[in-house]
PDB file of N, CA and C in Angstrom:
ATOM      1  N   MET A   1      10.934  19.299 -37.399  1.00 56.00           N
ATOM      2  CA  MET A   1      11.227  18.026 -36.800  1.00 56.00           C
ATOM      3  C   MET A   1      10.683  16.926 -37.705  1.00 56.00           C
ATOM      4  N   SER A   2      11.471  15.910 -37.949  1.00 59.00           N
ATOM      5  CA  SER A   2      11.059  14.840 -38.846  1.00 59.00           C
ATOM      6  C   SER A   2      10.174  13.836 -38.112  1.00 59.00           C
ATOM      7  N   SER A   3       9.525  12.987 -38.892  1.00 57.00           N
ATOM      8  CA  SER A   3       8.615  12.003 -38.296  1.00 57.00           C
ATOM      9  C   SER A   3       9.370  10.953 -37.482  1.00 57.00           C
ATOM     10  N   THR A   4      10.619  10.696 -37.805  1.00 56.00           N
ATOM     11  CA  THR A   4      11.388   9.715 -37.019  1.00 56.00           C
ATOM     12  C   THR A   4      11.756  10.261 -35.646  1.00 56.00           C
ATOM     13  N   GLN A   5      11.977  11.557 -35.557  1.00 56.00           N
ATOM     14  CA  GLN A   5      12.272  12.161 -34.249  1.00 56.00           C
ATOM     15  C   GLN A   5      11.017  12.238 -33.395  1.00 56.00           C
ATOM     16  N   GLN A   6       9.878  12.485 -34.006  1.00 55.00           N
ATOM     17  CA  GLN A   6       8.635  12.573 -33.263  1.00 55.00           C
ATOM     18  C   GLN A   6       8.209  11.217 -32.731  1.00 55.00           C
ATOM     19  N   ALA A   7       8.459  10.154 -33.457  1.00 54.00           N
ATOM     20  CA  ALA A   7       8.030   8.829 -33.039  1.00 54.00           C
ATOM     21  C   ALA A   7       8.902   8.267 -31.929  1.00 54.00           C
ATOM     22  N   GLY A   8      10.055   8.873 -31.647  1.00 54.00           N
ATOM     23  CA  GLY A   8      10.988   8.337 -30.664  1.00 54.00           C
ATOM     24  C   GLY A   8      10.519   8.493 -29.224  1.00 54.00           C
ATOM     25  N   ALA A   9       9.820   9.561 -28.903  1.00 50.00           N
ATOM     26  CA  ALA A   9       9.412   9.807 -27.515  1.00 50.00           C
ATOM     27  C   ALA A   9       7.918   9.544 -27.362  1.00 50.00           C
ATOM     28  N   PRO A  10       7.526   8.650 -26.435  1.00 55.00           N
ATOM     29  CA  PRO A  10       6.099   8.414 -26.193  1.00 55.00           C
ATOM     30  C   PRO A  10       5.425   9.662 -25.635  1.00 55.00           C
ATOM     31  N   ALA A  11       4.124   9.765 -25.825  1.00 52.00           N
ATOM     32  CA  ALA A  11       3.381  10.953 -25.408  1.00 52.00           C
ATOM     33  C   ALA A  11       3.342  11.108 -23.890  1.00 52.00           C
ATOM     34  N   HIS A  12       3.296   9.997 -23.146  1.00 56.00           N
ATOM     35  CA  HIS A  12       3.169  10.105 -21.696  1.00 56.00           C
ATOM     36  C   HIS A  12       4.475  10.512 -21.019  1.00 56.00           C
ATOM     37  N   GLU A  13       5.590  10.506 -21.734  1.00 55.00           N
ATOM     38  CA  GLU A  13       6.866  10.913 -21.150  1.00 55.00           C
ATOM     39  C   GLU A  13       7.278  12.305 -21.595  1.00 55.00           C
ATOM     40  N   ALA A  14       6.361  13.050 -22.191  1.00 50.00           N
ATOM     41  CA  ALA A  14       6.709  14.342 -22.758  1.00 50.00           C
ATOM     42  C   ALA A  14       7.023  15.377 -21.681  1.00 50.00           C
ATOM     43  N   GLY A  15       6.299  15.384 -20.586  1.00 58.00           N
ATOM     44  CA  GLY A  15       6.466  16.414 -19.570  1.00 58.00           C
ATOM     45  C   GLY A  15       7.558  16.084 -18.571  1.00 58.00           C
ATOM     46  N   PRO A  16       8.052  17.096 -17.881  1.00 63.00           N
ATOM     47  CA  PRO A  16       9.051  16.833 -16.840  1.00 63.00           C
ATOM     48  C   PRO A  16       8.408  16.144 -15.647  1.00 63.00           C
ATOM     49  N   ARG A  17       9.186  15.411 -14.919  1.00 73.00           N
ATOM     50  CA  ARG A  17       8.691  14.660 -13.773  1.00 73.00           C
ATOM     51  C   ARG A  17       8.515  15.584 -12.576  1.00 73.00           C
ATOM     52  N   SER A  18       7.393  15.466 -11.900  1.00 81.00           N
ATOM     53  CA  SER A  18       7.083  16.293 -10.739  1.00 81.00           C
ATOM     54  C   SER A  18       7.780  15.739  -9.504  1.00 81.00           C
ATOM     55  N   THR A  19       8.054  16.638  -8.554  1.00 87.00           N
ATOM     56  CA  THR A  19       8.668  16.216  -7.298  1.00 87.00           C
ATOM     57  C   THR A  19       7.645  16.024  -6.197  1.00 87.00           C
ATOM     58  N   GLY A  20       6.409  16.442  -6.410  1.00 89.00           N
ATOM     59  CA  GLY A  20       5.381  16.301  -5.388  1.00 89.00           C
ATOM     60  C   GLY A  20       5.459  17.354  -4.307  1.00 89.00           C
ATOM     61  N   ARG A  21       6.223  18.405  -4.540  1.00 93.00           N
ATOM     62  CA  ARG A  21       6.419  19.435  -3.521  1.00 93.00           C
ATOM     63  C   ARG A  21       5.117  20.170  -3.186  1.00 93.00           C
ATOM     64  N   GLY A  22       4.267  20.395  -4.189  1.00 93.00           N
ATOM     65  CA  GLY A  22       2.995  21.075  -3.949  1.00 93.00           C
ATOM     66  C   GLY A  22       2.107  20.289  -3.007  1.00 93.00           C
ATOM     67  N   SER A  23       2.020  18.994  -3.222  1.00 94.00           N
ATOM     68  CA  SER A  23       1.228  18.136  -2.353  1.00 94.00           C
ATOM     69  C   SER A  23       1.777  18.138  -0.930  1.00 94.00           C
ATOM     70  N   LEU A  24       3.098  18.093  -0.819  1.00 95.00           N
ATOM     71  CA  LEU A  24       3.721  18.103   0.497  1.00 95.00           C
ATOM     72  C   LEU A  24       3.422  19.404   1.240  1.00 95.00           C
ATOM     73  N   LEU A  25       3.569  20.539   0.585  1.00 96.00           N
ATOM     74  CA  LEU A  25       3.318  21.828   1.241  1.00 96.00           C
ATOM     75  C   LEU A  25       1.850  21.989   1.627  1.00 96.00           C
ATOM     76  N   LEU A  26       0.951  21.545   0.761  1.00 96.00           N
ATOM     77  CA  LEU A  26      -0.473  21.636   1.083  1.00 96.00           C
ATOM     78  C   LEU A  26      -0.843  20.711   2.243  1.00 96.00           C
ATOM     79  N   GLY A  27      -0.265  19.514   2.279  1.00 96.00           N
ATOM     80  CA  GLY A  27      -0.534  18.597   3.383  1.00 96.00           C
ATOM     81  C   GLY A  27      -0.016  19.140   4.708  1.00 96.00           C
ATOM     82  N   ILE A  28       1.181  19.724   4.689  1.00 96.00           N
ATOM     83  CA  ILE A  28       1.731  20.318   5.911  1.00 96.00           C
ATOM     84  C   ILE A  28       0.863  21.489   6.363  1.00 96.00           C
ATOM     85  N   ALA A  29       0.412  22.302   5.403  1.00 96.00           N
ATOM     86  CA  ALA A  29      -0.439  23.440   5.754  1.00 96.00           C
ATOM     87  C   ALA A  29      -1.774  22.980   6.344  1.00 96.00           C
ATOM     88  N   ALA A  30      -2.344  21.900   5.791  1.00 96.00           N
ATOM     89  CA  ALA A  30      -3.627  21.399   6.298  1.00 96.00           C
ATOM     90  C   ALA A  30      -3.485  20.889   7.726  1.00 96.00           C
ATOM     91  N   VAL A  31      -2.447  20.102   7.983  1.00 95.00           N
ATOM     92  CA  VAL A  31      -2.253  19.582   9.336  1.00 95.00           C
ATOM     93  C   VAL A  31      -1.852  20.702  10.290  1.00 95.00           C
ATOM     94  N   GLY A  32      -1.062  21.651   9.804  1.00 94.00           N
ATOM     95  CA  GLY A  32      -0.682  22.788  10.638  1.00 94.00           C
ATOM     96  C   GLY A  32      -1.862  23.662  11.011  1.00 94.00           C
ATOM     97  N   ALA A  33      -2.811  23.812  10.087  1.00 94.00           N
ATOM     98  CA  ALA A  33      -3.999  24.619  10.379  1.00 94.00           C
ATOM     99  C   ALA A  33      -4.860  23.966  11.460  1.00 94.00           C
ATOM    100  N   LEU A  34      -4.779  22.648  11.568  1.00 93.00           N
ATOM    101  CA  LEU A  34      -5.532  21.970  12.637  1.00 93.00           C
ATOM    102  C   LEU A  34      -5.015  22.346  14.016  1.00 93.00           C
ATOM    103  N   GLY A  35      -3.745  22.711  14.111  1.00 91.00           N
ATOM    104  CA  GLY A  35      -3.158  23.042  15.400  1.00 91.00           C
ATOM    105  C   GLY A  35      -3.297  24.491  15.806  1.00 91.00           C
ATOM    106  N   CYS A  36      -3.835  25.328  14.936  1.00 90.00           N
ATOM    107  CA  CYS A  36      -3.944  26.752  15.260  1.00 90.00           C
ATOM    108  C   CYS A  36      -4.803  27.050  16.493  1.00 90.00           C
ATOM    109  N   PRO A  37      -5.896  26.337  16.757  1.00 89.00           N
ATOM    110  CA  PRO A  37      -6.654  26.629  17.986  1.00 89.00           C
ATOM    111  C   PRO A  37      -5.867  26.311  19.254  1.00 89.00           C
ATOM    112  N   LEU A  38      -4.781  25.554  19.149  1.00 89.00           N
ATOM    113  CA  LEU A  38      -3.981  25.214  20.318  1.00 89.00           C
ATOM    114  C   LEU A  38      -2.952  26.286  20.656  1.00 89.00           C
ATOM    115  N   LEU A  39      -2.918  27.358  19.881  1.00 88.00           N
ATOM    116  CA  LEU A  39      -2.002  28.451  20.172  1.00 88.00           C
ATOM    117  C   LEU A  39      -2.399  29.119  21.495  1.00 88.00           C
ATOM    118  N   PRO A  40      -1.490  29.836  22.146  1.00 91.00           N
ATOM    119  CA  PRO A  40      -1.836  30.484  23.416  1.00 91.00           C
ATOM    120  C   PRO A  40      -2.966  31.486  23.250  1.00 91.00           C
ATOM    121  N   GLU A  41      -3.644  31.753  24.344  1.00 91.00           N
ATOM    122  CA  GLU A  41      -4.789  32.663  24.297  1.00 91.00           C
ATOM    123  C   GLU A  41      -4.379  34.101  24.035  1.00 91.00           C
ATOM    124  N   ALA A  42      -3.101  34.421  24.169  1.00 92.00           N
ATOM    125  CA  ALA A  42      -2.626  35.770  23.878  1.00 92.00           C
ATOM    126  C   ALA A  42      -2.673  36.069  22.378  1.00 92.00           C
ATOM    127  N   VAL A  43      -2.701  35.030  21.565  1.00 91.00           N
ATOM    128  CA  VAL A  43      -2.802  35.211  20.113  1.00 91.00           C
ATOM    129  C   VAL A  43      -4.242  35.616  19.798  1.00 91.00           C
ATOM    130  N   PRO A  44      -4.430  36.608  18.925  1.00 93.00           N
ATOM    131  CA  PRO A  44      -5.798  37.054  18.601  1.00 93.00           C
ATOM    132  C   PRO A  44      -6.651  35.919  18.020  1.00 93.00           C
ATOM    133  N   PRO A  45      -7.939  35.917  18.328  1.00 89.00           N
ATOM    134  CA  PRO A  45      -8.829  34.853  17.842  1.00 89.00           C
ATOM    135  C   PRO A  45      -8.848  34.666  16.324  1.00 89.00           C
ATOM    136  N   PRO A  46      -8.772  35.736  15.504  1.00 90.00           N
ATOM    137  CA  PRO A  46      -8.763  35.470  14.053  1.00 90.00           C
ATOM    138  C   PRO A  46      -7.568  34.621  13.613  1.00 90.00           C
ATOM    139  N   ILE A  47      -6.439  34.802  14.255  1.00 89.00           N
ATOM    140  CA  ILE A  47      -5.272  34.006  13.891  1.00 89.00           C
ATOM    141  C   ILE A  47      -5.422  32.577  14.398  1.00 89.00           C
ATOM    142  N   ARG A  48      -6.147  32.392  15.482  1.00 90.00           N
ATOM    143  CA  ARG A  48      -6.308  31.053  16.040  1.00 90.00           C
ATOM    144  C   ARG A  48      -7.377  30.238  15.335  1.00 90.00           C
ATOM    145  N   PHE A  49      -8.462  30.867  14.873  1.00 90.00           N
ATOM    146  CA  PHE A  49      -9.603  30.087  14.395  1.00 90.00           C
ATOM    147  C   PHE A  49      -9.883  30.191  12.894  1.00 90.00           C
ATOM    148  N   VAL A  50      -9.453  31.232  12.228  1.00 91.00           N
ATOM    149  CA  VAL A  50      -9.706  31.366  10.781  1.00 91.00           C
ATOM    150  C   VAL A  50      -9.028  30.251   9.977  1.00 91.00           C
ATOM    151  N   PRO A  51      -7.799  29.812  10.314  1.00 91.00           N
ATOM    152  CA  PRO A  51      -7.204  28.719   9.521  1.00 91.00           C
ATOM    153  C   PRO A  51      -8.005  27.416   9.538  1.00 91.00           C
ATOM    154  N   LEU A  52      -8.896  27.229  10.500  1.00 90.00           N
ATOM    155  CA  LEU A  52      -9.716  26.020  10.511  1.00 90.00           C
ATOM    156  C   LEU A  52     -10.626  25.938   9.286  1.00 90.00           C
ATOM    157  N   TYR A  53     -11.000  27.099   8.750  1.00 92.00           N
ATOM    158  CA  TYR A  53     -11.840  27.108   7.548  1.00 92.00           C
ATOM    159  C   TYR A  53     -11.061  26.651   6.317  1.00 92.00           C
ATOM    160  N   LEU A  54      -9.749  26.670   6.394  1.00 94.00           N
ATOM    161  CA  LEU A  54      -8.921  26.298   5.249  1.00 94.00           C
ATOM    162  C   LEU A  54      -8.476  24.837   5.276  1.00 94.00           C
ATOM    163  N   VAL A  55      -8.751  24.123   6.352  1.00 95.00           N
ATOM    164  CA  VAL A  55      -8.261  22.748   6.473  1.00 95.00           C
ATOM    165  C   VAL A  55      -8.832  21.860   5.368  1.00 95.00           C
ATOM    166  N   LEU A  56     -10.112  21.901   5.171  1.00 94.00           N
ATOM    167  CA  LEU A  56     -10.743  21.030   4.182  1.00 94.00           C
ATOM    168  C   LEU A  56     -10.247  21.311   2.757  1.00 94.00           C
ATOM    169  N   PRO A  57     -10.234  22.575   2.293  1.00 96.00           N
ATOM    170  CA  PRO A  57      -9.703  22.810   0.937  1.00 96.00           C
ATOM    171  C   PRO A  57      -8.226  22.444   0.799  1.00 96.00           C
ATOM    172  N   LEU A  58      -7.419  22.720   1.816  1.00 96.00           N
ATOM    173  CA  LEU A  58      -5.998  22.384   1.745  1.00 96.00           C
ATOM    174  C   LEU A  58      -5.795  20.871   1.685  1.00 96.00           C
ATOM    175  N   ALA A  59      -6.561  20.130   2.469  1.00 96.00           N
ATOM    176  CA  ALA A  59      -6.422  18.676   2.489  1.00 96.00           C
ATOM    177  C   ALA A  59      -6.847  18.067   1.158  1.00 96.00           C
ATOM    178  N   ILE A  60      -7.940  18.546   0.610  1.00 96.00           N
ATOM    179  CA  ILE A  60      -8.406  18.032  -0.679  1.00 96.00           C
ATOM    180  C   ILE A  60      -7.388  18.343  -1.772  1.00 96.00           C
ATOM    181  N   CYS A  61      -6.842  19.548  -1.767  1.00 96.00           N
ATOM    182  CA  CYS A  61      -5.841  19.911  -2.772  1.00 96.00           C
ATOM    183  C   CYS A  61      -4.568  19.081  -2.619  1.00 96.00           C
ATOM    184  N   ALA A  62      -4.166  18.783  -1.393  1.00 95.00           N
ATOM    185  CA  ALA A  62      -2.975  17.958  -1.187  1.00 95.00           C
ATOM    186  C   ALA A  62      -3.162  16.572  -1.791  1.00 95.00           C
ATOM    187  N   ILE A  63      -4.346  16.021  -1.632  1.00 96.00           N
ATOM    188  CA  ILE A  63      -4.626  14.699  -2.189  1.00 96.00           C
ATOM    189  C   ILE A  63      -4.724  14.762  -3.708  1.00 96.00           C
ATOM    190  N   VAL A  64      -5.445  15.755  -4.217  1.00 95.00           N
ATOM    191  CA  VAL A  64      -5.654  15.865  -5.666  1.00 95.00           C
ATOM    192  C   VAL A  64      -4.344  16.163  -6.388  1.00 95.00           C
ATOM    193  N   TRP A  65      -3.465  16.942  -5.802  1.00 94.00           N
ATOM    194  CA  TRP A  65      -2.183  17.260  -6.451  1.00 94.00           C
ATOM    195  C   TRP A  65      -1.174  16.126  -6.316  1.00 94.00           C
ATOM    196  N   GLY A  66      -1.300  15.283  -5.302  1.00 94.00           N
ATOM    197  CA  GLY A  66      -0.323  14.223  -5.098  1.00 94.00           C
ATOM    198  C   GLY A  66      -0.645  12.915  -5.783  1.00 94.00           C
ATOM    199  N   LEU A  67      -1.925  12.590  -5.913  1.00 94.00           N
ATOM    200  CA  LEU A  67      -2.300  11.306  -6.502  1.00 94.00           C
ATOM    201  C   LEU A  67      -1.831  11.122  -7.948  1.00 94.00           C
ATOM    202  N   PRO A  68      -1.923  12.126  -8.817  1.00 92.00           N
ATOM    203  CA  PRO A  68      -1.407  11.900 -10.184  1.00 92.00           C
ATOM    204  C   PRO A  68       0.082  11.560 -10.209  1.00 92.00           C
ATOM    205  N   ASP A  69       0.861  12.147  -9.314  1.00 91.00           N
ATOM    206  CA  ASP A  69       2.282  11.809  -9.252  1.00 91.00           C
ATOM    207  C   ASP A  69       2.474  10.352  -8.833  1.00 91.00           C
ATOM    208  N   LEU A  70       1.684   9.906  -7.871  1.00 91.00           N
ATOM    209  CA  LEU A  70       1.787   8.519  -7.422  1.00 91.00           C
ATOM    210  C   LEU A  70       1.339   7.547  -8.518  1.00 91.00           C
ATOM    211  N   TRP A  71       0.257   7.894  -9.210  1.00 92.00           N
ATOM    212  CA  TRP A  71      -0.221   7.030 -10.292  1.00 92.00           C
ATOM    213  C   TRP A  71       0.799   6.969 -11.426  1.00 92.00           C
ATOM    214  N   ARG A  72       1.385   8.118 -11.766  1.00 90.00           N
ATOM    215  CA  ARG A  72       2.369   8.158 -12.844  1.00 90.00           C
ATOM    216  C   ARG A  72       3.594   7.321 -12.493  1.00 90.00           C
ATOM    217  N   SER A  73       4.035   7.393 -11.254  1.00 89.00           N
ATOM    218  CA  SER A  73       5.211   6.621 -10.856  1.00 89.00           C
ATOM    219  C   SER A  73       4.900   5.124 -10.856  1.00 89.00           C
ATOM    220  N   ARG A  74       3.699   4.756 -10.483  1.00 90.00           N
ATOM    221  CA  ARG A  74       3.317   3.342 -10.505  1.00 90.00           C
ATOM    222  C   ARG A  74       3.227   2.824 -11.937  1.00 90.00           C
ATOM    223  N   ARG A  75       2.678   3.652 -12.814  1.00 90.00           N
ATOM    224  CA  ARG A  75       2.545   3.258 -14.215  1.00 90.00           C
ATOM    225  C   ARG A  75       3.907   3.112 -14.890  1.00 90.00           C
ATOM    226  N   ASP A  76       4.818   4.041 -14.620  1.00 88.00           N
ATOM    227  CA  ASP A  76       6.129   4.038 -15.277  1.00 88.00           C
ATOM    228  C   ASP A  76       7.135   3.132 -14.580  1.00 88.00           C
ATOM    229  N   GLY A  77       6.837   2.675 -13.395  1.00 87.00           N
ATOM    230  CA  GLY A  77       7.741   1.793 -12.681  1.00 87.00           C
ATOM    231  C   GLY A  77       8.940   2.500 -12.077  1.00 87.00           C
ATOM    232  N   VAL A  78       8.789   3.788 -11.781  1.00 86.00           N
ATOM    233  CA  VAL A  78       9.874   4.556 -11.163  1.00 86.00           C
ATOM    234  C   VAL A  78       9.480   4.866  -9.717  1.00 86.00           C
ATOM    235  N   PRO A  79      10.437   5.190  -8.862  1.00 87.00           N
ATOM    236  CA  PRO A  79      10.086   5.531  -7.476  1.00 87.00           C
ATOM    237  C   PRO A  79       9.196   6.773  -7.410  1.00 87.00           C
ATOM    238  N   ALA A  80       8.238   6.736  -6.505  1.00 87.00           N
ATOM    239  CA  ALA A  80       7.317   7.857  -6.348  1.00 87.00           C
ATOM    240  C   ALA A  80       8.037   9.036  -5.716  1.00 87.00           C
ATOM    241  N   PRO A  81       7.645  10.263  -6.086  1.00 89.00           N
ATOM    242  CA  PRO A  81       8.246  11.432  -5.454  1.00 89.00           C
ATOM    243  C   PRO A  81       7.952  11.441  -3.957  1.00 89.00           C
ATOM    244  N   ALA A  82       8.957  11.769  -3.181  1.00 90.00           N
ATOM    245  CA  ALA A  82       8.799  11.751  -1.722  1.00 90.00           C
ATOM    246  C   ALA A  82       7.760  12.757  -1.259  1.00 90.00           C
ATOM    247  N   GLY A  83       7.690  13.901  -1.916  1.00 91.00           N
ATOM    248  CA  GLY A  83       6.706  14.912  -1.519  1.00 91.00           C
ATOM    249  C   GLY A  83       5.283  14.413  -1.668  1.00 91.00           C
ATOM    250  N   ALA A  84       5.017  13.711  -2.759  1.00 91.00           N
ATOM    251  CA  ALA A  84       3.672  13.177  -2.974  1.00 91.00           C
ATOM    252  C   ALA A  84       3.383  12.035  -2.007  1.00 91.00           C
ATOM    253  N   ARG A  85       4.398  11.208  -1.722  1.00 93.00           N
ATOM    254  CA  ARG A  85       4.190  10.095  -0.789  1.00 93.00           C
ATOM    255  C   ARG A  85       3.897  10.587   0.621  1.00 93.00           C
ATOM    256  N   ILE A  86       4.357  11.757   0.978  1.00 95.00           N
ATOM    257  CA  ILE A  86       4.097  12.304   2.312  1.00 95.00           C
ATOM    258  C   ILE A  86       2.880  13.221   2.296  1.00 95.00           C
ATOM    259  N   GLY A  87       2.697  13.993   1.234  1.00 95.00           N
ATOM    260  CA  GLY A  87       1.604  14.962   1.166  1.00 95.00           C
ATOM    261  C   GLY A  87       0.230  14.331   1.117  1.00 95.00           C
ATOM    262  N   VAL A  88       0.082  13.228   0.387  1.00 95.00           N
ATOM    263  CA  VAL A  88      -1.232  12.576   0.283  1.00 95.00           C
ATOM    264  C   VAL A  88      -1.685  12.024   1.640  1.00 95.00           C
ATOM    265  N   PRO A  89      -0.838  11.309   2.388  1.00 96.00           N
ATOM    266  CA  PRO A  89      -1.294  10.859   3.713  1.00 96.00           C
ATOM    267  C   PRO A  89      -1.563  12.013   4.684  1.00 96.00           C
ATOM    268  N   LEU A  90      -0.790  13.098   4.597  1.00 96.00           N
ATOM    269  CA  LEU A  90      -1.079  14.247   5.458  1.00 96.00           C
ATOM    270  C   LEU A  90      -2.444  14.841   5.131  1.00 96.00           C
ATOM    271  N   GLY A  91      -2.762  14.957   3.852  1.00 96.00           N
ATOM    272  CA  GLY A  91      -4.083  15.442   3.460  1.00 96.00           C
ATOM    273  C   GLY A  91      -5.184  14.502   3.909  1.00 96.00           C
ATOM    274  N   ALA A  92      -4.930  13.201   3.822  1.00 97.00           N
ATOM    275  CA  ALA A  92      -5.928  12.221   4.258  1.00 97.00           C
ATOM    276  C   ALA A  92      -6.141  12.293   5.767  1.00 97.00           C
ATOM    277  N   VAL A  93      -5.066  12.474   6.519  1.00 96.00           N
ATOM    278  CA  VAL A  93      -5.189  12.605   7.981  1.00 96.00           C
ATOM    279  C   VAL A  93      -6.016  13.838   8.322  1.00 96.00           C
ATOM    280  N   ALA A  94      -5.763  14.942   7.640  1.00 96.00           N
ATOM    281  CA  ALA A  94      -6.532  16.153   7.905  1.00 96.00           C
ATOM    282  C   ALA A  94      -8.007  15.946   7.574  1.00 96.00           C
ATOM    283  N   LEU A  95      -8.297  15.245   6.471  1.00 96.00           N
ATOM    284  CA  LEU A  95      -9.697  14.968   6.121  1.00 96.00           C
ATOM    285  C   LEU A  95     -10.372  14.085   7.169  1.00 96.00           C
ATOM    286  N   VAL A  96      -9.669  13.086   7.652  1.00 96.00           N
ATOM    287  CA  VAL A  96     -10.241  12.197   8.666  1.00 96.00           C
ATOM    288  C   VAL A  96     -10.505  12.957   9.958  1.00 96.00           C
ATOM    289  N   VAL A  97      -9.588  13.820  10.352  1.00 95.00           N
ATOM    290  CA  VAL A  97      -9.785  14.601  11.583  1.00 95.00           C
ATOM    291  C   VAL A  97     -11.008  15.503  11.450  1.00 95.00           C
ATOM    292  N   VAL A  98     -11.166  16.139  10.292  1.00 94.00           N
ATOM    293  CA  VAL A  98     -12.337  16.998  10.074  1.00 94.00           C
ATOM    294  C   VAL A  98     -13.622  16.171  10.077  1.00 94.00           C
ATOM    295  N   ALA A  99     -13.610  14.997   9.439  1.00 94.00           N
ATOM    296  CA  ALA A  99     -14.804  14.151   9.406  1.00 94.00           C
ATOM    297  C   ALA A  99     -15.175  13.652  10.800  1.00 94.00           C
ATOM    298  N   VAL A 100     -14.187  13.269  11.585  1.00 94.00           N
ATOM    299  CA  VAL A 100     -14.456  12.807  12.951  1.00 94.00           C
ATOM    300  C   VAL A 100     -14.993  13.954  13.795  1.00 94.00           C
ATOM    301  N   ALA A 101     -14.419  15.148  13.649  1.00 91.00           N
ATOM    302  CA  ALA A 101     -14.900  16.299  14.416  1.00 91.00           C
ATOM    303  C   ALA A 101     -16.339  16.649  14.045  1.00 91.00           C
ATOM    304  N   LEU A 102     -16.654  16.622  12.751  1.00 90.00           N
ATOM    305  CA  LEU A 102     -18.031  16.924  12.331  1.00 90.00           C
ATOM    306  C   LEU A 102     -19.008  15.860  12.820  1.00 90.00           C
ATOM    307  N   ALA A 103     -18.608  14.591  12.780  1.00 91.00           N
ATOM    308  CA  ALA A 103     -19.476  13.526  13.284  1.00 91.00           C
ATOM    309  C   ALA A 103     -19.678  13.668  14.796  1.00 91.00           C
ATOM    310  N   TRP A 104     -18.626  14.032  15.500  1.00 90.00           N
ATOM    311  CA  TRP A 104     -18.734  14.206  16.952  1.00 90.00           C
ATOM    312  C   TRP A 104     -19.678  15.357  17.287  1.00 90.00           C
ATOM    313  N   PHE A 105     -19.526  16.495  16.576  1.00 88.00           N
ATOM    314  CA  PHE A 105     -20.413  17.629  16.811  1.00 88.00           C
ATOM    315  C   PHE A 105     -21.848  17.266  16.461  1.00 88.00           C
ATOM    316  N   ALA A 106     -22.072  16.585  15.375  1.00 87.00           N
ATOM    317  CA  ALA A 106     -23.426  16.203  14.978  1.00 87.00           C
ATOM    318  C   ALA A 106     -24.054  15.251  16.003  1.00 87.00           C
ATOM    319  N   PHE A 107     -23.262  14.349  16.550  1.00 88.00           N
ATOM    320  CA  PHE A 107     -23.789  13.398  17.527  1.00 88.00           C
ATOM    321  C   PHE A 107     -24.161  14.100  18.834  1.00 88.00           C
ATOM    322  N   PHE A 108     -23.273  14.961  19.323  1.00 87.00           N
ATOM    323  CA  PHE A 108     -23.509  15.583  20.621  1.00 87.00           C
ATOM    324  C   PHE A 108     -24.430  16.795  20.556  1.00 87.00           C
ATOM    325  N   LEU A 109     -24.595  17.364  19.382  1.00 85.00           N
ATOM    326  CA  LEU A 109     -25.526  18.475  19.248  1.00 85.00           C
ATOM    327  C   LEU A 109     -26.872  18.016  18.691  1.00 85.00           C
ATOM    328  N   ASP A 110     -27.034  16.727  18.476  1.00 78.00           N
ATOM    329  CA  ASP A 110     -28.267  16.131  17.945  1.00 78.00           C
ATOM    330  C   ASP A 110     -28.702  16.775  16.630  1.00 78.00           C
ATOM    331  N   ILE A 111     -27.736  16.982  15.757  1.00 67.00           N
ATOM    332  CA  ILE A 111     -28.048  17.555  14.443  1.00 67.00           C
ATOM    333  C   ILE A 111     -28.565  16.460  13.521  1.00 67.00           C
ATOM    334  N   GLY A 112     -27.914  15.288  13.552  1.00 55.00           N
ATOM    335  CA  GLY A 112     -28.255  14.232  12.588  1.00 55.00           C
ATOM    336  C   GLY A 112     -28.990  13.095  13.164  1.00 55.00           C
TER     337      GLY A 112
END
């Protein structure tokens, strides 16, 4: 490849554009895991309560995977991927719900 061909494409446009699908799926999984304790009592307890341990990592990953897509779209002046625009707020909602629940437990159990 000659130097004129290499100089034609800027470095920040080298990679393909992401759709934000990973952030969207992680955000849906985080919010969905919050609803698992609301399943009927006929469902075994491991299926109802184990997903609660995954809410925090799923929510953090949804935010971390979606924010670079949003920043890149803002920098380049192109529309943001819909998956990232939905996945980041879903992850944030899951984080807020977990933080409120932990604060509520700490207040009523006199931990803090």
